[in-house]
PDB file of C-alpha atoms in Angstrom:
ATOM      1  CA  UNK L   1      94.599 128.077  86.536  1.00 65.00           C
ATOM      2  CA  UNK L   2      97.152 130.536  86.821  1.00 71.00           C
ATOM      3  CA  UNK L   3     100.839 131.464  85.683  1.00 74.00           C
ATOM      4  CA  UNK L   4     103.381 131.631  88.373  1.00 71.00           C
ATOM      5  CA  UNK L   5     106.841 132.299  87.599  1.00 72.00           C
ATOM      6  CA  UNK L   6     110.295 129.258  88.021  1.00 75.00           C
ATOM      7  CA  UNK L   7     111.955 130.468  90.284  1.00 70.00           C
ATOM      8  CA  UNK L   8     115.544 129.196  89.209  1.00 73.00           C
ATOM      9  CA  UNK L   9     114.524 131.138  85.402  1.00 77.00           C
ATOM     10  CA  UNK L  10     111.739 133.251  85.911  1.00 73.00           C
ATOM     11  CA  UNK L  11     109.508 131.382  83.252  1.00 79.00           C
ATOM     12  CA  UNK L  12     106.101 131.630  83.153  1.00 80.00           C
ATOM     13  CA  UNK L  13     104.872 128.025  83.635  1.00 79.00           C
ATOM     14  CA  UNK L  14     101.422 126.670  85.551  1.00 77.00           C
ATOM     15  CA  UNK L  15     100.489 126.120  88.733  1.00 69.00           C
ATOM     16  CA  UNK L  16      99.449 122.704  88.779  1.00 72.00           C
ATOM     17  CA  UNK L  17     103.494 122.058  87.248  1.00 75.00           C
ATOM     18  CA  UNK L  18     105.663 119.698  89.692  1.00 74.00           C
ATOM     19  CA  UNK L  19     108.932 120.763  87.057  1.00 75.00           C
ATOM     20  CA  UNK L  20     110.288 123.926  84.865  1.00 78.00           C
ATOM     21  CA  UNK L  21     109.334 122.433  80.884  1.00 79.00           C
ATOM     22  CA  UNK L  22     112.067 125.352  80.401  1.00 78.00           C
ATOM     23  CA  UNK L  23     114.783 124.610  83.550  1.00 78.00           C
ATOM     24  CA  UNK L  24     113.788 121.587  85.044  1.00 75.00           C
ATOM     25  CA  UNK L  25     113.944 122.642  88.128  1.00 72.00           C
ATOM     26  CA  UNK L  26     111.322 121.083  90.559  1.00 68.00           C
ATOM     27  CA  UNK L  27     107.837 123.602  91.629  1.00 69.00           C
ATOM     28  CA  UNK L  28     106.480 123.417  94.966  1.00 62.00           C
ATOM     29  CA  UNK L  29     107.202 121.978  97.862  1.00 53.00           C
ATOM     30  CA  UNK L  30     110.746 120.220  96.934  1.00 60.00           C
ATOM     31  CA  UNK L  31     114.277 121.524  98.238  1.00 70.00           C
ATOM     32  CA  UNK L  32     116.026 120.426  95.038  1.00 72.00           C
ATOM     33  CA  UNK L  33     117.034 121.931  91.810  1.00 75.00           C
ATOM     34  CA  UNK L  34     119.539 121.040  89.550  1.00 75.00           C
ATOM     35  CA  UNK L  35     123.024 121.934  88.600  1.00 79.00           C
ATOM     36  CA  UNK L  36     122.951 124.328  84.961  1.00 79.00           C
ATOM     37  CA  UNK L  37     126.255 123.123  84.235  1.00 79.00           C
ATOM     38  CA  UNK L  38     126.152 119.279  84.412  1.00 76.00           C
ATOM     39  CA  UNK L  39     122.510 119.011  84.987  1.00 74.00           C
ATOM     40  CA  UNK L  40     122.894 116.579  88.621  1.00 75.00           C
ATOM     41  CA  UNK L  41     119.845 117.031  90.999  1.00 73.00           C
ATOM     42  CA  UNK L  42     120.971 119.495  93.389  1.00 79.00           C
ATOM     43  CA  UNK L  43     120.145 120.981  97.550  1.00 79.00           C
ATOM     44  CA  UNK L  44     118.021 124.365  96.542  1.00 76.00           C
ATOM     45  CA  UNK L  45     120.527 126.158  99.034  1.00 77.00           C
ATOM     46  CA  UNK L  46     123.392 125.141  96.487  1.00 80.00           C
ATOM     47  CA  UNK L  47     125.656 128.366  95.942  1.00 80.00           C
ATOM     48  CA  UNK L  48     128.538 125.843  94.311  1.00 81.00           C
ATOM     49  CA  UNK L  49     127.172 122.302  92.682  1.00 82.00           C
ATOM     50  CA  UNK L  50     128.905 119.285  94.535  1.00 81.00           C
ATOM     51  CA  UNK L  51     129.171 117.277  91.417  1.00 80.00           C
ATOM     52  CA  UNK L  52     131.055 119.735  89.072  1.00 82.00           C
ATOM     53  CA  UNK L  53     132.460 122.602  91.432  1.00 80.00           C
ATOM     54  CA  UNK L  54     131.123 125.129  89.002  1.00 83.00           C
ATOM     55  CA  UNK L  55     128.937 128.107  90.648  1.00 82.00           C
ATOM     56  CA  UNK L  56     125.126 127.300  89.892  1.00 82.00           C
ATOM     57  CA  UNK L  57     123.979 131.210  90.744  1.00 80.00           C
ATOM     58  CA  UNK L  58     125.171 133.955  92.874  1.00 77.00           C
ATOM     59  CA  UNK L  59     125.024 134.505  96.510  1.00 70.00           C
ATOM     60  CA  UNK L  60     122.114 136.666  98.137  1.00 66.00           C
ATOM     61  CA  UNK L  61     123.922 137.786 101.021  1.00 63.00           C
ATOM     62  CA  UNK L  62     127.795 138.701 100.950  1.00 59.00           C
ATOM     63  CA  UNK L  63     128.040 138.846 104.849  1.00 59.00           C
ATOM     64  CA  UNK L  64     127.426 136.376 105.613  1.00 59.00           C
ATOM     65  CA  UNK L  65     130.230 132.933 106.146  1.00 62.00           C
ATOM     66  CA  UNK L  66     129.640 129.674 103.135  1.00 60.00           C
ATOM     67  CA  UNK L  67     131.415 126.803 104.133  1.00 61.00           C
ATOM     68  CA  UNK L  68     131.835 124.474 100.674  1.00 62.00           C
ATOM     69  CA  UNK L  69     131.224 121.200 101.690  1.00 60.00           C
ATOM     70  CA  UNK L  70     132.425 118.509  98.110  1.00 58.00           C
ATOM     71  CA  UNK L  71     131.407 115.759  99.702  1.00 53.00           C
ATOM     72  CA  UNK L  72     129.246 113.470  99.443  1.00 50.00           C
ATOM     73  CA  UNK L  73     128.678 112.269 102.690  1.00 46.00           C
ATOM     74  CA  UNK L  74     126.695 114.140 105.250  1.00 42.00           C
ATOM     75  CA  UNK L  75     128.643 113.070 108.183  1.00 41.00           C
ATOM     76  CA  UNK L  76     132.169 114.985 109.515  1.00 39.00           C
ATOM     77  CA  UNK L  77     134.325 112.168 108.440  1.00 38.00           C
ATOM     78  CA  UNK L  78     137.406 112.443 106.606  1.00 38.00           C
ATOM     79  CA  UNK L  79     137.167 112.551 102.505  1.00 37.00           C
ATOM     80  CA  UNK L  80     137.984 109.128 101.957  1.00 36.00           C
ATOM     81  CA  UNK L  81     134.531 108.247 102.845  1.00 36.00           C
ATOM     82  CA  UNK L  82     133.374 110.004  99.663  1.00 40.00           C
ATOM     83  CA  UNK L  83     135.947 108.566  97.444  1.00 43.00           C
ATOM     84  CA  UNK L  84     138.265 110.837  98.202  1.00 44.00           C
ATOM     85  CA  UNK L  85     140.590 113.826  96.667  1.00 48.00           C
ATOM     86  CA  UNK L  86     139.607 115.438  93.095  1.00 48.00           C
ATOM     87  CA  UNK L  87     137.675 112.610  91.684  1.00 49.00           C
ATOM     88  CA  UNK L  88     133.866 114.533  91.290  1.00 64.00           C
ATOM     89  CA  UNK L  89     136.142 117.551  89.658  1.00 78.00           C
ATOM     90  CA  UNK L  90     136.228 117.900  85.653  1.00 78.00           C
ATOM     91  CA  UNK L  91     139.354 119.240  84.197  1.00 78.00           C
ATOM     92  CA  UNK L  92     140.071 121.706  81.894  1.00 82.00           C
ATOM     93  CA  UNK L  93     141.787 119.397  79.438  1.00 86.00           C
ATOM     94  CA  UNK L  94     139.972 117.842  76.706  1.00 85.00           C
ATOM     95  CA  UNK L  95     139.550 114.497  75.890  1.00 89.00           C
ATOM     96  CA  UNK L  96     139.996 114.178  72.583  1.00 91.00           C
ATOM     97  CA  UNK L  97     142.865 116.397  72.474  1.00 90.00           C
ATOM     98  CA  UNK L  98     144.835 113.747  75.406  1.00 88.00           C
ATOM     99  CA  UNK L  99     143.232 110.851  73.397  1.00 90.00           C
ATOM    100  CA  UNK L 100     144.893 112.130  70.326  1.00 91.00           C
ATOM    101  CA  UNK L 101     147.916 112.761  71.932  1.00 90.00           C
ATOM    102  CA  UNK L 102     148.037 109.523  73.230  1.00 87.00           C
ATOM    103  CA  UNK L 103     146.826 107.010  70.372  1.00 89.00           C
ATOM    104  CA  UNK L 104     150.291 109.341  67.862  1.00 90.00           C
ATOM    105  CA  UNK L 105     152.378 110.502  70.241  1.00 85.00           C
ATOM    106  CA  UNK L 106     151.954 108.149  73.147  1.00 83.00           C
ATOM    107  CA  UNK L 107     155.685 106.889  72.046  1.00 84.00           C
ATOM    108  CA  UNK L 108     156.442 110.445  73.663  1.00 89.00           C
ATOM    109  CA  UNK L 109     153.980 110.393  76.577  1.00 87.00           C
ATOM    110  CA  UNK L 110     153.473 113.208  75.423  1.00 88.00           C
ATOM    111  CA  UNK L 111     149.569 112.657  76.746  1.00 89.00           C
ATOM    112  CA  UNK L 112     151.316 112.980  79.748  1.00 89.00           C
ATOM    113  CA  UNK L 113     152.930 116.058  80.173  1.00 90.00           C
ATOM    114  CA  UNK L 114     149.745 118.019  77.949  1.00 90.00           C
ATOM    115  CA  UNK L 115     147.694 116.786  81.791  1.00 88.00           C
ATOM    116  CA  UNK L 116     150.561 118.187  83.591  1.00 88.00           C
ATOM    117  CA  UNK L 117     151.950 114.962  84.676  1.00 88.00           C
ATOM    118  CA  UNK L 118     155.474 115.838  83.505  1.00 89.00           C
ATOM    119  CA  UNK L 119     157.325 113.270  86.179  1.00 90.00           C
ATOM    120  CA  UNK L 120     155.199 110.295  85.049  1.00 89.00           C
ATOM    121  CA  UNK L 121     155.880 111.313  81.779  1.00 89.00           C
ATOM    122  CA  UNK L 122     159.463 110.202  81.571  1.00 91.00           C
ATOM    123  CA  UNK L 123     159.519 107.588  83.349  1.00 90.00           C
ATOM    124  CA  UNK L 124     156.977 106.693  80.915  1.00 89.00           C
ATOM    125  CA  UNK L 125     159.490 107.228  78.101  1.00 88.00           C
ATOM    126  CA  UNK L 126     162.527 105.279  80.065  1.00 89.00           C
ATOM    127  CA  UNK L 127     159.927 102.530  80.247  1.00 88.00           C
ATOM    128  CA  UNK L 128     158.929 102.094  76.684  1.00 87.00           C
ATOM    129  CA  UNK L 129     162.108  99.738  75.902  1.00 87.00           C
ATOM    130  CA  UNK L 130     161.481  97.907  78.824  1.00 88.00           C
ATOM    131  CA  UNK L 131     157.704  96.910  76.870  1.00 84.00           C
ATOM    132  CA  UNK L 132     155.733  98.148  80.617  1.00 87.00           C
ATOM    133  CA  UNK L 133     155.486 101.078  79.250  1.00 84.00           C
ATOM    134  CA  UNK L 134     154.182  99.855  76.701  1.00 88.00           C
ATOM    135  CA  UNK L 135     151.134  97.922  78.003  1.00 89.00           C
ATOM    136  CA  UNK L 136     151.326 100.675  80.508  1.00 89.00           C
ATOM    137  CA  UNK L 137     150.491 103.203  77.280  1.00 87.00           C
ATOM    138  CA  UNK L 138     147.483 101.096  76.487  1.00 89.00           C
ATOM    139  CA  UNK L 139     146.158 100.928  80.425  1.00 90.00           C
ATOM    140  CA  UNK L 140     146.410 104.806  79.685  1.00 88.00           C
ATOM    141  CA  UNK L 141     143.895 104.604  76.010  1.00 90.00           C
ATOM    142  CA  UNK L 142     141.679 102.761  77.676  1.00 91.00           C
ATOM    143  CA  UNK L 143     141.520 105.139  80.304  1.00 90.00           C
ATOM    144  CA  UNK L 144     141.086 108.158  78.438  1.00 89.00           C
ATOM    145  CA  UNK L 145     138.801 105.969  76.053  1.00 90.00           C
ATOM    146  CA  UNK L 146     136.506 105.571  78.833  1.00 89.00           C
ATOM    147  CA  UNK L 147     137.030 108.904  80.544  1.00 86.00           C
ATOM    148  CA  UNK L 148     138.645 107.621  83.902  1.00 86.00           C
ATOM    149  CA  UNK L 149     142.202 110.064  83.223  1.00 87.00           C
ATOM    150  CA  UNK L 150     142.900 112.631  85.553  1.00 87.00           C
ATOM    151  CA  UNK L 151     145.555 115.107  85.027  1.00 85.00           C
ATOM    152  CA  UNK L 152     148.393 116.644  87.246  1.00 85.00           C
ATOM    153  CA  UNK L 153     145.562 118.022  90.378  1.00 84.00           C
ATOM    154  CA  UNK L 154     143.363 115.028  89.883  1.00 82.00           C
ATOM    155  CA  UNK L 155     140.343 116.303  87.994  1.00 83.00           C
ATOM    156  CA  UNK L 156     138.858 114.169  85.510  1.00 85.00           C
ATOM    157  CA  UNK L 157     139.224 114.551  82.307  1.00 84.00           C
ATOM    158  CA  UNK L 158     135.670 114.076  80.467  1.00 84.00           C
ATOM    159  CA  UNK L 159     134.877 116.672  78.376  1.00 80.00           C
ATOM    160  CA  UNK L 160     135.038 116.479  74.722  1.00 83.00           C
TER     161      UNK L 160
END
């Protein structure tokens, strides 16, 4: 049994190993690796993770033309095939802060202002006296709890 270095993290591992015990990178003929930020299995040649949008490694040759394809489909159709928009991206806003603002100051739509949705925040305040605003507030609270609430760019607010 010989020792080899993991191509991803450089740790010495057995040449019989199918994946690195340190970073989880598949070893051998497998053409995939794991994103060091979200843990998703991605193509070995990926520089930017298609799941979380973060850069997973440095560019090897800066003279190359880089094409970033954020769709989950390999076809050349529009972004509607992958769910569209920014749904796969993660917001930098805190879900805990958003949840607490919604719970304690939801009647003033502060959570919507926090995530950059000022227009709908004003509309929510105006609708609070009709009862529609309260229903909307409950829906927002549930969406925040399950991690489906988005910021003004359409990125999901999932990080606590």
